[in-house]
Structures are given as structure tokens and as C-alpha cells.
mmCIF file of C-alpha atoms in Angstrom:
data_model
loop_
_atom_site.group_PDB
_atom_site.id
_atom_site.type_symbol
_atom_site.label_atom_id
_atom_site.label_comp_id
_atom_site.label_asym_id
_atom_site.label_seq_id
_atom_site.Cartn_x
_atom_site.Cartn_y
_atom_site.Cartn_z
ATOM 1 C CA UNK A 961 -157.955 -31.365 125.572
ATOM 2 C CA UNK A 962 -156.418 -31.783 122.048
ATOM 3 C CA UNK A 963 -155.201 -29.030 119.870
ATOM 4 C CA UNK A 964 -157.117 -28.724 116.540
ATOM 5 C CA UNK A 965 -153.787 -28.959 113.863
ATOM 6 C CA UNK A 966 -155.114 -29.666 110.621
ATOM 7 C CA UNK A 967 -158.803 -28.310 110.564
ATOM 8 C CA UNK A 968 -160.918 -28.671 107.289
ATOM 9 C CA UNK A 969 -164.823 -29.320 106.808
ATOM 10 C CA UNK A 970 -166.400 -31.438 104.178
ATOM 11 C CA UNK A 971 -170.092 -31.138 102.843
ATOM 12 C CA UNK A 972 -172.091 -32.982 101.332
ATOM 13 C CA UNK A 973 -175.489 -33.575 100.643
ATOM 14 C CA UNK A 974 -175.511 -37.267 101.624
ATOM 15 C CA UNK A 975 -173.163 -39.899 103.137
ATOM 16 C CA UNK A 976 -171.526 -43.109 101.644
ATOM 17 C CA UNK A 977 -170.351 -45.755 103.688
ATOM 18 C CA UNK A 978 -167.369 -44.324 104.791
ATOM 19 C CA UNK A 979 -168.631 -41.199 106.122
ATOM 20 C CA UNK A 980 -171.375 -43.136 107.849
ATOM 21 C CA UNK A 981 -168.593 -45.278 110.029
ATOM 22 C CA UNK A 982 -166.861 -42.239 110.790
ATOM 23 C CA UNK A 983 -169.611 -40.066 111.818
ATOM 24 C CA UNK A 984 -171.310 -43.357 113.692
ATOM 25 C CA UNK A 985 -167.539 -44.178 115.123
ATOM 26 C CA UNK A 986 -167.943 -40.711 116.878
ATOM 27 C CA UNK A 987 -171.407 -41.586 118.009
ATOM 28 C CA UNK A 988 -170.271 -43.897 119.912
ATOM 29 C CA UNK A 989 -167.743 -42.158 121.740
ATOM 30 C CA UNK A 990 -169.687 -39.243 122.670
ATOM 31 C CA UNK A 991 -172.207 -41.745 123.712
ATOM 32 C CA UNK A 992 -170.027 -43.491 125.853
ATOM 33 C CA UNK A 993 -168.456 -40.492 127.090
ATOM 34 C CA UNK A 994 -171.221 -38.165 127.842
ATOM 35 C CA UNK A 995 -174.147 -40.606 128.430
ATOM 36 C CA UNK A 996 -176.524 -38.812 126.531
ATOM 37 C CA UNK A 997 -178.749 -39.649 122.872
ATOM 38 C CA UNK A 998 -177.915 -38.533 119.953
ATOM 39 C CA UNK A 999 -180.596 -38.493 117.171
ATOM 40 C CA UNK A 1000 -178.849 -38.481 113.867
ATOM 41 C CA UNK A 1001 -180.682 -40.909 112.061
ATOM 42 C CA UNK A 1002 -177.672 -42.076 109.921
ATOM 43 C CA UNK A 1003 -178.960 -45.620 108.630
ATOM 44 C CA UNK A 1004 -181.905 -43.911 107.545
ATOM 45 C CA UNK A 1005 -180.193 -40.796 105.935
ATOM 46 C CA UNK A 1006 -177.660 -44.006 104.510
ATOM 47 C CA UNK A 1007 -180.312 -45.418 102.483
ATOM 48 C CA UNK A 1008 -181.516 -42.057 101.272
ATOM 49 C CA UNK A 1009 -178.188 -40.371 99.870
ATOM 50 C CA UNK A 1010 -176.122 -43.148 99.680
ATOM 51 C CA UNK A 1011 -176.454 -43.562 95.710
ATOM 52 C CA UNK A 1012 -175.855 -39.400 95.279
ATOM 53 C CA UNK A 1013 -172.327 -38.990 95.789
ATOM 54 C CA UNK A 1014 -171.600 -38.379 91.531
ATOM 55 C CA UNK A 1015 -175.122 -36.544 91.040
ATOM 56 C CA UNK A 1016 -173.952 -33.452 92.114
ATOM 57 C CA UNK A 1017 -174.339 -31.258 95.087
ATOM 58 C CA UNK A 1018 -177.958 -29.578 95.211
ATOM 59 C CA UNK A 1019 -178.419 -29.424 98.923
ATOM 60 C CA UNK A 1020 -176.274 -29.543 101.952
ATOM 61 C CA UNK A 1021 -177.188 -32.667 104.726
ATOM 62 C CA UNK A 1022 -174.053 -33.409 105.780
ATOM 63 C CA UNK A 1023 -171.253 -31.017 108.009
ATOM 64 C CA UNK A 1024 -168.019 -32.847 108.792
ATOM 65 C CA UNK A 1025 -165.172 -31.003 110.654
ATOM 66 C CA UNK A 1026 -162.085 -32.751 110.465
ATOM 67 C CA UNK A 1027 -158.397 -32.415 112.075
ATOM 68 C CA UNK A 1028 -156.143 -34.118 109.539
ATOM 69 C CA UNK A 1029 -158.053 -37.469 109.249
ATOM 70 C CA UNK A 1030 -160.129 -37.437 112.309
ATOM 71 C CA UNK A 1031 -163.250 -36.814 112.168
ATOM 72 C CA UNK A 1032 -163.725 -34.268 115.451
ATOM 73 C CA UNK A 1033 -167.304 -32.431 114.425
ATOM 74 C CA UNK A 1034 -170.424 -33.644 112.700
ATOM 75 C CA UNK A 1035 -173.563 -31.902 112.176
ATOM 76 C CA UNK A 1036 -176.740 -33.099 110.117
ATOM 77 C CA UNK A 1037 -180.013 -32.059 108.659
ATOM 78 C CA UNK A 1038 -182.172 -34.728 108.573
ATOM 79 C CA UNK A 1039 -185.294 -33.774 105.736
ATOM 80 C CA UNK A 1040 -188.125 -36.249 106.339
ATOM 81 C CA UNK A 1041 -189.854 -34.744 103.224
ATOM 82 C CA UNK A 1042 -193.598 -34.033 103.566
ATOM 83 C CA UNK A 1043 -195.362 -30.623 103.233
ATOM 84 C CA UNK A 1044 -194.887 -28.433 106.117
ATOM 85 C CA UNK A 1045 -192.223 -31.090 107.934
ATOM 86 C CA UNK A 1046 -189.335 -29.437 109.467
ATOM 87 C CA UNK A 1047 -186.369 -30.170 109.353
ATOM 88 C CA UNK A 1048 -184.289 -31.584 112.213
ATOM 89 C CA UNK A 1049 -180.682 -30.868 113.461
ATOM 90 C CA UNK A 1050 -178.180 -32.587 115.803
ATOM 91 C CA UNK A 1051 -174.501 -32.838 115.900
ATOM 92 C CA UNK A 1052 -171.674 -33.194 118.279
ATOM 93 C CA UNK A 1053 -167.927 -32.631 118.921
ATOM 94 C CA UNK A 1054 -165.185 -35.414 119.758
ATOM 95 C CA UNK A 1055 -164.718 -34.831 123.662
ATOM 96 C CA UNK A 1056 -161.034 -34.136 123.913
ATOM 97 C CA UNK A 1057 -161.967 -31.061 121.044
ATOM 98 C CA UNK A 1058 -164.672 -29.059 122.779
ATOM 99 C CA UNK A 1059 -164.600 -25.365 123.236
ATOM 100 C CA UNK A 1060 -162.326 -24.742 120.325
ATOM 101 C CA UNK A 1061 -165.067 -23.714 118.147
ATOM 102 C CA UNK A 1062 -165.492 -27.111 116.329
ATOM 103 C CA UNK A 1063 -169.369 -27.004 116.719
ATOM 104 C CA UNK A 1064 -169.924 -22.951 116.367
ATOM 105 C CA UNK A 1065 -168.303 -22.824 113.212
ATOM 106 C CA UNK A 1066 -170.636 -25.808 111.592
ATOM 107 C CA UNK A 1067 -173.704 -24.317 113.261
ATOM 108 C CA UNK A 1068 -172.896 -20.895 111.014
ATOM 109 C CA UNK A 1069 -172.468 -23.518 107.889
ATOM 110 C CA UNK A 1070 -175.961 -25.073 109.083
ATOM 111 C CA UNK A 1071 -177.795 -21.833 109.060
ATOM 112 C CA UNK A 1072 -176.366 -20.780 105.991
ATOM 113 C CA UNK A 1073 -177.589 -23.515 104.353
ATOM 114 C CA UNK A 1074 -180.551 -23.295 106.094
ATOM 115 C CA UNK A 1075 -181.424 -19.687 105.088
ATOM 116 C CA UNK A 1076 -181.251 -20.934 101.337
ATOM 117 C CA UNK A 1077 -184.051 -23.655 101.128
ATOM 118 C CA UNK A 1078 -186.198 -22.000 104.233
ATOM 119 C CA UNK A 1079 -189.174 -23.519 102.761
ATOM 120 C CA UNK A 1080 -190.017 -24.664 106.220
ATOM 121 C CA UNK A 1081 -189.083 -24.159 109.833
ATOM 122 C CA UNK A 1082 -186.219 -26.018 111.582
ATOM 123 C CA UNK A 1083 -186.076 -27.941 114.676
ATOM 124 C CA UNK A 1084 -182.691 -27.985 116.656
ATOM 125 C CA UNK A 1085 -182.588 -31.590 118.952
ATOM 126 C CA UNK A 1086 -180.940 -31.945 122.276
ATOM 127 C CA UNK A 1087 -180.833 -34.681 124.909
ATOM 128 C CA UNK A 1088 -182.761 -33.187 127.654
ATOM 129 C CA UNK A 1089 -179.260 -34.316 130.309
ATOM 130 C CA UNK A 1090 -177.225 -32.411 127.698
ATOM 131 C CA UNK A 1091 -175.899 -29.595 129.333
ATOM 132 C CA UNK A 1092 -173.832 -28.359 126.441
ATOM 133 C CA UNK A 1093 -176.782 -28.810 123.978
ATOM 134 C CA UNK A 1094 -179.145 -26.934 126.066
ATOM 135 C CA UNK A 1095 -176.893 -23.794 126.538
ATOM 136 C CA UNK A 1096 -175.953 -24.031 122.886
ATOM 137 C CA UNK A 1097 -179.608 -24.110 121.190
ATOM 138 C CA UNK A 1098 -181.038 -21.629 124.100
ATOM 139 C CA UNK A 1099 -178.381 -18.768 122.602
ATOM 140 C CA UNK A 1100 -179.674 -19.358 119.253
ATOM 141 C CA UNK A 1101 -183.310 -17.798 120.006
ATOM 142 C CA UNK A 1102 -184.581 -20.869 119.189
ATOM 143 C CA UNK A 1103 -187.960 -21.721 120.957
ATOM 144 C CA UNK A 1104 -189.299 -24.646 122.321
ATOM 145 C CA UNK A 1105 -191.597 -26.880 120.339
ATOM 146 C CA UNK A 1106 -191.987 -30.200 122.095
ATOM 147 C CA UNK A 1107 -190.364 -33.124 123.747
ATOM 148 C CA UNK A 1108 -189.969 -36.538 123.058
ATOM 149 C CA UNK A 1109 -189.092 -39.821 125.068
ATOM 150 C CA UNK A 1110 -187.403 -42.265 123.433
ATOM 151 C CA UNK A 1111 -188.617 -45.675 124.935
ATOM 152 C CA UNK A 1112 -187.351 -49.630 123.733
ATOM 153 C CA UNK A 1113 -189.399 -52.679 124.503
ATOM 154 C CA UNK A 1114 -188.595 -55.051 127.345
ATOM 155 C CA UNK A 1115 -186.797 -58.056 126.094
ATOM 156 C CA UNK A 1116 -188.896 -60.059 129.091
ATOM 157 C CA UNK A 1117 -191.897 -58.520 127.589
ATOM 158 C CA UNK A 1118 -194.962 -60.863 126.236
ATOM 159 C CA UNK A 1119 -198.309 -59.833 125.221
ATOM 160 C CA UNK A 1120 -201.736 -61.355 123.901
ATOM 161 C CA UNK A 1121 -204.136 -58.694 122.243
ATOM 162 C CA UNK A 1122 -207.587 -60.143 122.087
ATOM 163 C CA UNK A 1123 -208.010 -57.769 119.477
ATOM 164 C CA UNK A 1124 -204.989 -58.134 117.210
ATOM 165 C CA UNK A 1125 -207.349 -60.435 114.954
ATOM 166 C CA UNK A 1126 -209.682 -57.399 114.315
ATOM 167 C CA UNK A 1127 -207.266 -55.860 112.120
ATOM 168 C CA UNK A 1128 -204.724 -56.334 108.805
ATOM 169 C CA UNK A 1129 -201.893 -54.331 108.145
ATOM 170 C CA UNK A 1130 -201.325 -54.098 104.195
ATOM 171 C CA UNK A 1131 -198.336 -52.857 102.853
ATOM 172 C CA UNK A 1132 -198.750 -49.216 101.320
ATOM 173 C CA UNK A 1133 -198.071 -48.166 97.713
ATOM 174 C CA UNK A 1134 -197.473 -44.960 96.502
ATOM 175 C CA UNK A 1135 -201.115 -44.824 95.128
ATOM 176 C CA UNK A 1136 -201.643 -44.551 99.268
ATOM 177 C CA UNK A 1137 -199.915 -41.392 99.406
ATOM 178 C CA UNK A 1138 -202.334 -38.939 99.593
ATOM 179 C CA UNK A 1139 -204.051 -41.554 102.248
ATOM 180 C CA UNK A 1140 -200.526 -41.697 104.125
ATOM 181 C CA UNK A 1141 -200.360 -37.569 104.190
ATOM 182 C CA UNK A 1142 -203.903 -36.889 105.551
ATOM 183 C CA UNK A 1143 -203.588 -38.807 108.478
ATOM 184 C CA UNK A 1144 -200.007 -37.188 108.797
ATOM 185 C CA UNK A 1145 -201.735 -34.159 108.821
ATOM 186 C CA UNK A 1146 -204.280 -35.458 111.851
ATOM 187 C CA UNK A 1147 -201.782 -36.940 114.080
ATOM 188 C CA UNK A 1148 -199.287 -34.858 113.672
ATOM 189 C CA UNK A 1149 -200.093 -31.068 112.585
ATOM 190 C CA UNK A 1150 -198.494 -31.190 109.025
ATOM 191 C CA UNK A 1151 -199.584 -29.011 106.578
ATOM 192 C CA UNK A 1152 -202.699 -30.544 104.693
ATOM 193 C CA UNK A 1153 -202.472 -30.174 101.280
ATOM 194 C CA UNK A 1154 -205.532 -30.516 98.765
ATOM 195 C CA UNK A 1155 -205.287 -34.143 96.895
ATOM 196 C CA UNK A 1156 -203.603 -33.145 93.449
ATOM 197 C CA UNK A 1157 -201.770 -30.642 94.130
ATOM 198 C CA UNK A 1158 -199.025 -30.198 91.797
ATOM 199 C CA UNK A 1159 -195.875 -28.163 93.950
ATOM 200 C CA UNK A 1160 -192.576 -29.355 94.403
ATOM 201 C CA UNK A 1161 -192.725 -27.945 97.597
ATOM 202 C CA UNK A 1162 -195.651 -29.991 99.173
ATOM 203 C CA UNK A 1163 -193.782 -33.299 98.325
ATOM 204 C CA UNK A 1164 -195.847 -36.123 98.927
ATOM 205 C CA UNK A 1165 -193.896 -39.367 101.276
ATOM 206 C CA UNK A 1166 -194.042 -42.340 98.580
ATOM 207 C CA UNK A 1167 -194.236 -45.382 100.534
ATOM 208 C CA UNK A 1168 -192.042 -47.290 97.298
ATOM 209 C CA UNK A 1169 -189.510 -45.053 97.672
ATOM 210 C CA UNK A 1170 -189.407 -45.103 101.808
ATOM 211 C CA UNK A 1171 -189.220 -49.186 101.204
ATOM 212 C CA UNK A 1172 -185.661 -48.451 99.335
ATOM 213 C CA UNK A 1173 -184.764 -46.770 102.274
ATOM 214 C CA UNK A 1174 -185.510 -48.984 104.807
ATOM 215 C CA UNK A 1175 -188.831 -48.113 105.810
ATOM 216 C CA UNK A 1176 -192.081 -49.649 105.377
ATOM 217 C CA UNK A 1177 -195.612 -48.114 105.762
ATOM 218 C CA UNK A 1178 -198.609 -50.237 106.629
ATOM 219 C CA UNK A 1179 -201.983 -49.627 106.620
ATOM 220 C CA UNK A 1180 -204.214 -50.582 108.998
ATOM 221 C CA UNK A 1181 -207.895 -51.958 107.984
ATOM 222 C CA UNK A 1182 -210.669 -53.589 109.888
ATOM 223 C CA UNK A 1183 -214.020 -54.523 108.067
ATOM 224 C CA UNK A 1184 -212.253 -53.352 104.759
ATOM 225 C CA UNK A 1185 -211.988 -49.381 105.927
ATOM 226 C CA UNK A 1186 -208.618 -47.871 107.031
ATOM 227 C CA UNK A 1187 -208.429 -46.857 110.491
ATOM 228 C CA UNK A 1188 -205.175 -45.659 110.738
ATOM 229 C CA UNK A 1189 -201.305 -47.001 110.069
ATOM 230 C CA UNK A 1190 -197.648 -47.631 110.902
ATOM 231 C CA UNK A 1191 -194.432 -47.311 109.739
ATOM 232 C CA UNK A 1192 -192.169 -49.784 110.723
ATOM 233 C CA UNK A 1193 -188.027 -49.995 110.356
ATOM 234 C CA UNK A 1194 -184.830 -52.698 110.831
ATOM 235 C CA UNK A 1195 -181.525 -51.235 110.666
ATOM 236 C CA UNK A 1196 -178.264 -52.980 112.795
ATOM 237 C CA UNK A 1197 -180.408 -55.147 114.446
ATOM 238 C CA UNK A 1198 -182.435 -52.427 115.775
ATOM 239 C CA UNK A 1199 -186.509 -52.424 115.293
ATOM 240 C CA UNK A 1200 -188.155 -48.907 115.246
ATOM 241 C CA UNK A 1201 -191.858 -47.891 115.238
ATOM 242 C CA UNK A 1202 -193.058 -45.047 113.784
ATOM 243 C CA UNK A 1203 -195.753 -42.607 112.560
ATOM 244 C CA UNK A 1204 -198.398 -45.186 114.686
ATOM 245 C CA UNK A 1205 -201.405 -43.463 114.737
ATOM 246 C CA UNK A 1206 -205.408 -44.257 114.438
ATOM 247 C CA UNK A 1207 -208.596 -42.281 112.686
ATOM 248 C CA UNK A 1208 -210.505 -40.167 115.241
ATOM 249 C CA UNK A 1209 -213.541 -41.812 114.171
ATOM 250 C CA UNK A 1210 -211.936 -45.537 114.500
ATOM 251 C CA UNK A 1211 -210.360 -44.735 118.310
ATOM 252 C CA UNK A 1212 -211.421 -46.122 121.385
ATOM 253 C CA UNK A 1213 -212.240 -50.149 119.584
ATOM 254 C CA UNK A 1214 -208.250 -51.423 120.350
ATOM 255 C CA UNK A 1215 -207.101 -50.846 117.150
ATOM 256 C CA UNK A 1216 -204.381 -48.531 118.666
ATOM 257 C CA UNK A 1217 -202.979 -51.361 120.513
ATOM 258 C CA UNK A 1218 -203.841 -54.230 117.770
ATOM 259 C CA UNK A 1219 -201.698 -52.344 115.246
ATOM 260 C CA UNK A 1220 -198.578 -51.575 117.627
ATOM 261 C CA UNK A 1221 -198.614 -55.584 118.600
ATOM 262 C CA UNK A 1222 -198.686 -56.341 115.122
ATOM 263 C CA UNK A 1223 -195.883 -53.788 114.500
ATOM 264 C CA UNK A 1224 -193.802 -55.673 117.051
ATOM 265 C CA UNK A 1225 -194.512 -59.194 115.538
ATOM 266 C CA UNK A 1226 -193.280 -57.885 112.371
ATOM 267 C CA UNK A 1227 -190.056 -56.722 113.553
ATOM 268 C CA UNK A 1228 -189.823 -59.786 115.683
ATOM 269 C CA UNK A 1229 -190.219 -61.534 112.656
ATOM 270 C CA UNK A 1230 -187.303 -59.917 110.819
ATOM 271 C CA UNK A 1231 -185.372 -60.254 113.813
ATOM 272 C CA UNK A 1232 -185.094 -57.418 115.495
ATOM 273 C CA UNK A 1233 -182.628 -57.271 118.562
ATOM 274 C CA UNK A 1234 -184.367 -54.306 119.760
ATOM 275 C CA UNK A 1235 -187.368 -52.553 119.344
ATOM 276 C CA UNK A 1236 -187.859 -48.563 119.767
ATOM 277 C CA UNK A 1237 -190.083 -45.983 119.254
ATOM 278 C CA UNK A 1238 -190.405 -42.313 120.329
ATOM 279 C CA UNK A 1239 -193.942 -40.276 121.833
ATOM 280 C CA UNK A 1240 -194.278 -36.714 122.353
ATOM 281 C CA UNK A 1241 -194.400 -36.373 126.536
ATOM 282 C CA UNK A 1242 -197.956 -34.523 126.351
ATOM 283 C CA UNK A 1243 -199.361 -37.428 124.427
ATOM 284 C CA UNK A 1244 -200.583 -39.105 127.713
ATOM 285 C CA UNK A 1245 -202.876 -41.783 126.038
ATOM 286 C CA UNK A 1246 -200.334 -42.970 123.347
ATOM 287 C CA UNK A 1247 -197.664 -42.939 126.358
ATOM 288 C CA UNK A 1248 -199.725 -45.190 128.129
ATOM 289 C CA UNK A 1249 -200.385 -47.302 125.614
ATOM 290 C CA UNK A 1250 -196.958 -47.873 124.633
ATOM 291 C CA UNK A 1251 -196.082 -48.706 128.939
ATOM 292 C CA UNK A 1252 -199.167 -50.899 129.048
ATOM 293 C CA UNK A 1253 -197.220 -53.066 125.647
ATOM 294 C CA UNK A 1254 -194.204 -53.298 127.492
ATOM 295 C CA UNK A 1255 -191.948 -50.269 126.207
ATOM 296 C CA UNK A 1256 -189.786 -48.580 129.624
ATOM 297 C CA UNK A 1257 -188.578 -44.861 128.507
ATOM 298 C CA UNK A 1258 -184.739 -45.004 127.973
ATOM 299 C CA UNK A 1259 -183.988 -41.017 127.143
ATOM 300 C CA UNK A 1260 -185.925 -37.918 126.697
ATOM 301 C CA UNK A 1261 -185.206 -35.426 123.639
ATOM 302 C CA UNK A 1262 -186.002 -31.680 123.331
ATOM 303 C CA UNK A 1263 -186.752 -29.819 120.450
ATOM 304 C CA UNK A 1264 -186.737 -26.061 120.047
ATOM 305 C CA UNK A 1265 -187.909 -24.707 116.692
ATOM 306 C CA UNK A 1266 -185.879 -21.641 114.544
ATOM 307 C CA UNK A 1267 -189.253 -20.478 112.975
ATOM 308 C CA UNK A 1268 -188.959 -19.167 109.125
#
């Protein structure tokens, strides 16, 4: 173990390039050295903040504890926007730094910053293998909320869907948004709020804006109706699939399966090393769905939820 020195934090409410190598550079060794997943969602969270850094600080994302110029302790809130969304947390310390207080000490920042935007609940992430994670989030008092596999397509994997023709994915526009949040609201439990609302705390997801970022949102018709959508995203070479979901009143015809093949084509298209996607473990029919396409589950995720 390593002797913290020179300790001081930086905040911020997003990350430029630099800090993104950094806090990905430690990624990767705690990755390598604890064989666990982290979910930090720093190439999306890149494209987000990356054009803040002279705007002023209005909100804290961002926890960096540093010993002279190493980067030792990160922490993030990742805010995927949308009324009643929580918000999600994961960090991690440098291995040869543990059990100095590295990750205690941004936790306390976290919280703080936490307890002055508590618009919504929070969600605290840890790799399921995680020993250190687990003890840490099950002293907050934080409870659980769900469980996710992650799960990446087989690169041997090929697949005809007789029914792939039966559908069109168009790309969304923010004049979808209010389309976008309902079924958001169906799939997965979000708030539902009424179609004009005017609050700047039931923001709406603006399908322009998430294309900036990286992500784009399709819509998925058959016989000119929607019957459900996807959001699809390539960042380093990686593919990921989310937000998949179809109408209650358009399941059970394929669609569920025509829209994730057509997913994958796109990605394949913009060539896409890898392709992910995460599913809750007690969604039994999207899990088999996504097994029955070719995706193997790589990691499993917990989340425990700090309510308001």
C-alpha cells in the first residue's frame, strides 16, 4: 500500500478530455486488478459536459481525489435527465490507496451535493463480485432497488428475423419527446408527466440534443403506428443498446425482436467492435429475448436506492 502525500480533490460539474483519460486510465486498472465492472458512463457524460468547463459551476458531477498528480479516487453522478430518473453513482480507489479514506471522504462530498438538488432519489451501483462495494453501500442505509446484467453479443453470432421487414426505425426529433417520455414511463416506472407541462424539474429527454451526445433514439413503426423504440450508441468502438422497449398493445407480433436486430445492424453498420446492452434480472421475457439474439451475460450490477 502507498502513502497518500499530497492529497487534494477537484470538482467539477463535467469532464474535458483530460480528466476523462485520467479517470478512464484508472478504470482500467481497477478493472484489471479487481475483475469487476465499473459503470461510469464517461464517453457519455464526455459528450454531455465536455463544452462546460468556462460556463461556470452550477452542479457537481465530477469527484476527483488526487495525490500530487495521480489521480487515486474518482466518484461520479451520472444525471440521465427525465422526470422522476434517479440519479446514479459509482466510483473507485487506485488499489495500492485503499483503506486510507480516499473513497469515504468523496462519498461525504457526494451526499453533500446530493442533499442540495434532491429533486429525486439516488441510486448507488456496485458490481455484484465487489466485495468492497457491497460492504460500502450496505453501511449507507441504502436499500435495494434492482439488478442488472450486463450482457455483449457473440462475435460468432448470426441471425435472420423473418419479421425484421415488418418494421422501420425513424430517427426521433425533439417534437417526439413527449412520445419518447410516455413509453419511458411504461417500460420503465418514470414519473409520467401530463404533455405540456411547463417545470424545469420534469425535463423532457430531447432526442437532438442526445444525438450531440452520442446517442440516437429511434422509433419503431409498423403499418404507420409506433409500437415502441430504441436508443442506440457508438463510443471507442463499443455498440450499446438501450431504452429497447415495445407498446403493451403492439407485444407478442415480433416487433420486440425485429427492432433489437435492426438495432444491431445499425451498429454493425457504424462499425461497432462490440455490442452491449444491460436488462433488469426479473425481466425474464426481455432476458430471453436478448439470449435467443445471441447476447451471453458478461457481469451483473446492483443497485440500492438512498430514497429522498
Amino acid at each position: 500500500m502507498k502513502r497518500i502525500h499530497s492529497p487534494w480533490l477537484k470538482l467539477k460539474e463535467g469532464m474535458n478530455k483530460e480528466d476523462y483519460d485520467r479517470i478512464n486510465g484508472l478504470q482500467e486498472r481497477c478493472i484489471r486488478e479487481d475483475q469487476t465492472t465499473l459503470k461510469l458512463e464517461l464517453d457519455y457524460k464526455l459528450g454531455v459536459y465536455s463544452s462546460t468547463d468556462s460556463a461556470g459551476i452550477r452542479q457537481i458531477n465530477e469527484f476527483m481525489y488526487f495525490d500530487g498528480h495521480e489521480l487515486i479516487g474518482y466518484i461520479g453522478i451520472s444525471d440521465f435527465g427525465g422526470a422522476g430518473t434517479p440519479f446514479e453513482v459509482n466510483g473507485m480507489v487506485h488499489p495500492e490507496y485503499r483503506r486510507q479514506g480516499v473513497f469515504g471522504t468523496l462519498s461525504k462530498l457526494v451526499i453533500e451535493e446530493w442533499g442540495r438538488r434532491a429533486s429525486r432519489s439516488m441510486l448507488l451501483l456496485s458490481d455484484r463480485k465487489s466485495e468492497a462495494g457491497q460492504t460500502f453501500i450496505q453501511g449507507t442505509g441504502a436499500k435495494y432497488h434492482h439488478t442488472e446484467h450486463e450482457m455483449y453479443l457473440r462475435a460468432d453470432w448470426t441471425g435472420v428475423n423473418k419479421d425484421s421487414e415488418r418494421i422501420t426505425l425513424r430517427q426521433a426529433t425533439n417534437a417526439d419527446r413527449w412520445e419518447i417520455h410516455r413509453q419511458n414511463a411504461i417500460y420503465f416506472d418514470d414519473e409520467l408527466v401530463e404533455e405540456g407541462t411547463n417545470d424545469p424539474e420534469k425535463e423532457m429527454i430531447l432526442p437532438e440534443e442526445e444525438e450531440q451526445r452520442g446517442m440516437i433514439i429511434y422509433l419503431a413503426e409498423a403499418d404507420g403506428q409506433v409500437v415502441g423504440k430504441v436508443h442506440i450508441q457508438l463510443s471507442s468502438g463499443i455498440g450499446g443498446i438501450y431504452g429497447l422497449g415495445v407498446l403493451p398493445e403492439h407485444r407478442g407480433k415480433g416487433y420486440g425482436r425485429a427492432t433489437l436486430l435492426k438495432a444491431i445492424d445499425k451498429l454493425k453498420e457504424a462499425s461497432a467492435r462490440d455490442i452491449m446492452l444491460q436488462v433488469a434480472v426479473e425481466n425474464a421475457g426481455a432476458l430471453r429475448l436478448y439470449q435467443s439474439c445471441g447476447f451471453v451475460e458478461t457481469s451483473t450490477m446492483d443497485y440500492y436506492e438512498l430514497p429522498l
